[in-house]
Amino acid sequence: MSLFGGKKESYKDKKSLVIYFSRADENYSVGYIDKGNTEYIAEYVQEITNADLFKVEPLVPYAKDYNTCIEEAKYRVGNAPIKNKIDDVSEYEVIYIMSPIYWGTYAPEMETALKDIDFTGKTIRIVTTHEGSGLASVPSDVKRICKGANVLDDAIAIRGADCKNARSKVENWV
């Protein structure tokens, strides 16, 4: 139920795409991991909504250790080539955009992945993973780059350390 007594809109049955960035290796306060925290959340949304998944991958992988990785990310802002791009999202109603927080926003590769897509008429929902940054500036940055989209204000931020056990939180949000 919504605040005004109507039903909360369900996104479970809409044709959906998850665009996400996730990095394994050493993560802040989590240690070395085999699968990135954001990837767990992307997979939960995929399972719940039957969404298609698109993993944004850097053309040049980041260093395995955390401190080197974050320094590399600083220098990739505005110039973060990716392996593959999405050209067309016309078949989707809902697009989930997910990323860990890097330097106060999404990973630089997300900007590269999103910048040339026509989002006109699409509903966008945002998820960030973090260890203290919350949503950072991701909602405003997504609104800036995804012109023509309806970027919902219901974004969620999930601590990286909690991602493996966040399926019910994601299900309640979807």
Short mmCIF file of C-alpha atoms in Angstrom, two decimals:
data_model
loop_
_atom_site.label_atom_id
_atom_site.label_comp_id
_atom_site.label_asym_id
_atom_site.label_seq_id
_atom_site.Cartn_x
_atom_site.Cartn_y
_atom_site.Cartn_z
CA MET A 1 0.00 0.00 0.00
CA SER A 2 1.17 3.50 -0.70
CA LEU A 3 1.01 6.44 1.65
CA PHE A 4 -2.29 7.50 0.10
CA GLY A 5 -3.98 4.11 0.24
CA GLY A 6 -3.33 2.98 -3.34
CA LYS A 7 -1.35 -0.09 -4.25
CA LYS A 8 2.40 0.15 -4.57
CA GLU A 9 3.35 -0.36 -8.20
CA SER A 10 4.87 -3.76 -8.87
CA TYR A 11 7.86 -4.03 -11.16
CA LYS A 12 8.18 -7.81 -10.96
CA ASP A 13 6.29 -8.51 -14.18
CA LYS A 14 7.68 -5.74 -16.37
CA LYS A 15 10.28 -6.43 -19.06
CA SER A 16 13.46 -5.45 -17.25
CA LEU A 17 17.18 -5.07 -17.73
CA VAL A 18 19.82 -4.86 -15.03
CA ILE A 19 22.89 -2.84 -15.99
CA TYR A 20 25.53 -3.30 -13.31
CA PHE A 21 29.19 -2.96 -12.45
CA SER A 22 30.70 -5.28 -9.88
CA ARG A 23 34.24 -6.08 -8.89
CA ALA A 24 35.60 -9.11 -7.07
CA ASP A 25 39.08 -9.21 -5.49
CA GLU A 26 39.77 -7.02 -2.43
CA ASN A 27 36.81 -4.87 -1.36
CA TYR A 28 36.74 -2.27 1.39
CA SER A 29 36.09 -3.85 4.82
CA VAL A 30 35.02 -7.12 3.18
CA GLY A 31 38.41 -8.50 2.19
CA TYR A 32 39.09 -10.64 -0.87
CA ILE A 33 35.94 -11.97 -2.51
CA ASP A 34 35.33 -14.21 -5.52
CA LYS A 35 32.21 -12.37 -6.66
CA GLY A 36 31.57 -8.64 -6.41
CA ASN A 37 28.94 -7.46 -3.94
CA THR A 38 26.84 -5.69 -6.57
CA GLU A 39 26.69 -8.88 -8.63
CA TYR A 40 24.79 -10.60 -5.80
CA ILE A 41 22.17 -7.84 -5.88
CA ALA A 42 21.94 -7.94 -9.69
CA GLU A 43 21.34 -11.69 -9.55
CA TYR A 44 18.62 -11.28 -6.90
CA VAL A 45 16.79 -8.76 -9.09
CA GLN A 46 17.21 -11.09 -12.07
CA GLU A 47 15.74 -14.01 -10.11
CA ILE A 48 12.82 -11.94 -8.79
CA THR A 49 11.91 -10.14 -12.03
CA ASN A 50 13.30 -12.44 -14.74
CA ALA A 51 15.32 -9.43 -15.94
CA ASP A 52 18.10 -9.64 -18.47
CA LEU A 53 21.56 -8.93 -17.07
CA PHE A 54 24.29 -6.77 -18.56
CA LYS A 55 27.56 -6.63 -16.65
CA VAL A 56 29.65 -3.56 -17.39
CA GLU A 57 33.27 -4.68 -17.54
CA PRO A 58 36.34 -2.46 -17.81
CA LEU A 59 38.48 -2.92 -20.89
CA VAL A 60 41.51 -2.88 -18.59
CA PRO A 61 40.81 -4.75 -15.34
CA TYR A 62 41.41 -3.01 -12.04
CA ALA A 63 44.20 -4.11 -9.72
CA LYS A 64 43.25 -6.86 -7.30
CA ASP A 65 44.13 -4.88 -4.16
CA TYR A 66 41.66 -2.25 -2.96
CA ASN A 67 43.92 0.78 -2.54
CA THR A 68 45.44 0.48 -6.01
CA CYS A 69 41.99 -0.08 -7.49
CA ILE A 70 40.53 3.11 -6.03
CA GLU A 71 43.52 5.13 -7.24
CA GLU A 72 43.06 3.68 -10.73
CA ALA A 73 39.35 4.56 -10.63
CA LYS A 74 40.15 8.19 -9.84
CA TYR A 75 42.06 8.48 -13.12
CA ARG A 76 39.40 6.70 -15.18
CA VAL A 77 36.68 9.31 -14.52
CA GLY A 78 35.68 10.61 -17.95
CA ASN A 79 37.82 7.99 -19.70
CA ALA A 80 36.82 4.47 -18.72
CA PRO A 81 36.65 2.19 -21.77
CA ILE A 82 34.52 -0.94 -21.43
CA LYS A 83 34.58 -4.35 -23.13
CA ASN A 84 31.01 -4.24 -24.51
CA LYS A 85 28.31 -1.60 -24.83
CA ILE A 86 24.54 -1.66 -24.90
CA ASP A 87 23.16 0.18 -27.89
CA ASP A 88 19.44 -0.38 -27.59
CA VAL A 89 17.16 -0.70 -24.57
CA SER A 90 13.90 -0.15 -26.47
CA GLU A 91 12.42 -3.54 -25.53
CA TYR A 92 12.64 -2.83 -21.78
CA GLU A 93 10.17 -1.00 -19.53
CA VAL A 94 12.29 -0.96 -16.38
CA ILE A 95 16.05 -0.59 -16.16
CA TYR A 96 17.91 -1.26 -12.93
CA ILE A 97 21.22 0.57 -12.63
CA MET A 98 23.60 -0.84 -10.00
CA SER A 99 27.11 0.02 -8.94
CA PRO A 100 29.42 0.21 -5.98
CA ILE A 101 30.35 3.73 -4.92
CA TYR A 102 33.67 4.93 -6.37
CA TRP A 103 34.76 8.46 -5.45
CA GLY A 104 31.26 9.61 -4.50
CA THR A 105 29.32 8.15 -7.44
CA TYR A 106 29.02 5.04 -9.60
CA ALA A 107 32.09 3.33 -11.06
CA PRO A 108 33.53 5.34 -13.99
CA GLU A 109 32.69 2.50 -16.39
CA MET A 110 28.99 3.02 -15.70
CA GLU A 111 29.16 6.51 -17.21
CA THR A 112 30.72 5.02 -20.34
CA ALA A 113 28.04 2.32 -20.52
CA LEU A 114 25.09 4.70 -20.03
CA LYS A 115 26.08 7.88 -21.85
CA ASP A 116 24.89 7.10 -25.40
CA ILE A 117 21.70 5.15 -24.64
CA ASP A 118 18.25 6.55 -25.42
CA PHE A 119 16.34 6.18 -22.14
CA THR A 120 13.25 8.09 -23.26
CA GLY A 121 10.16 6.74 -21.51
CA LYS A 122 12.05 4.15 -19.44
CA THR A 123 11.62 3.69 -15.69
CA ILE A 124 14.95 3.55 -13.90
CA ARG A 125 15.57 2.14 -10.44
CA ILE A 126 18.90 2.50 -8.68
CA VAL A 127 20.89 0.32 -6.29
CA THR A 128 24.28 1.14 -4.81
CA THR A 129 26.57 -1.03 -2.76
CA HIS A 130 28.89 0.68 -0.30
CA GLU A 131 30.58 0.57 3.07
CA GLY A 132 29.39 3.93 4.35
CA SER A 133 28.71 6.15 1.31
CA GLY A 134 25.03 5.27 0.93
CA LEU A 135 23.67 6.46 -2.41
CA ALA A 136 26.29 9.24 -2.71
CA SER A 137 25.55 11.28 -5.85
CA VAL A 138 24.39 8.32 -7.92
CA PRO A 139 20.69 9.34 -8.16
CA SER A 140 21.51 12.85 -9.43
CA ASP A 141 24.21 11.50 -11.76
CA VAL A 142 21.81 8.92 -13.21
CA LYS A 143 19.17 11.62 -13.74
CA ARG A 144 21.77 13.75 -15.53
CA ILE A 145 22.97 11.04 -17.89
CA CYS A 146 19.72 9.10 -18.52
CA LYS A 147 17.82 11.87 -20.27
CA GLY A 148 14.14 11.25 -20.89
CA ALA A 149 13.88 8.52 -18.25
CA ASN A 150 11.66 8.44 -15.19
CA VAL A 151 14.31 7.91 -12.51
CA LEU A 152 12.43 6.76 -9.43
CA ASP A 153 13.21 8.21 -6.02
CA ASP A 154 13.09 4.79 -4.34
CA ALA A 155 16.81 3.99 -4.74
CA ILE A 156 18.36 1.68 -2.18
CA ALA A 157 21.87 1.47 -0.80
CA ILE A 158 23.12 -1.85 0.55
CA ARG A 159 26.31 -2.30 2.53
CA GLY A 160 28.74 -4.53 0.67
CA ALA A 161 29.20 -6.71 3.72
CA ASP A 162 25.42 -7.38 3.72
CA CYS A 163 24.93 -8.15 0.01
CA LYS A 164 25.16 -11.95 0.25
CA ASN A 165 22.23 -11.92 2.68
CA ALA A 166 20.14 -9.10 1.17
CA ARG A 167 17.76 -11.10 -1.02
CA SER A 168 14.69 -10.41 1.14
CA LYS A 169 15.52 -6.69 1.27
CA VAL A 170 15.79 -6.64 -2.53
CA GLU A 171 12.56 -8.62 -2.92
CA ASN A 172 10.67 -6.18 -0.67
CA TRP A 173 12.07 -3.26 -2.67
CA VAL A 174 11.26 -4.70 -6.10
#
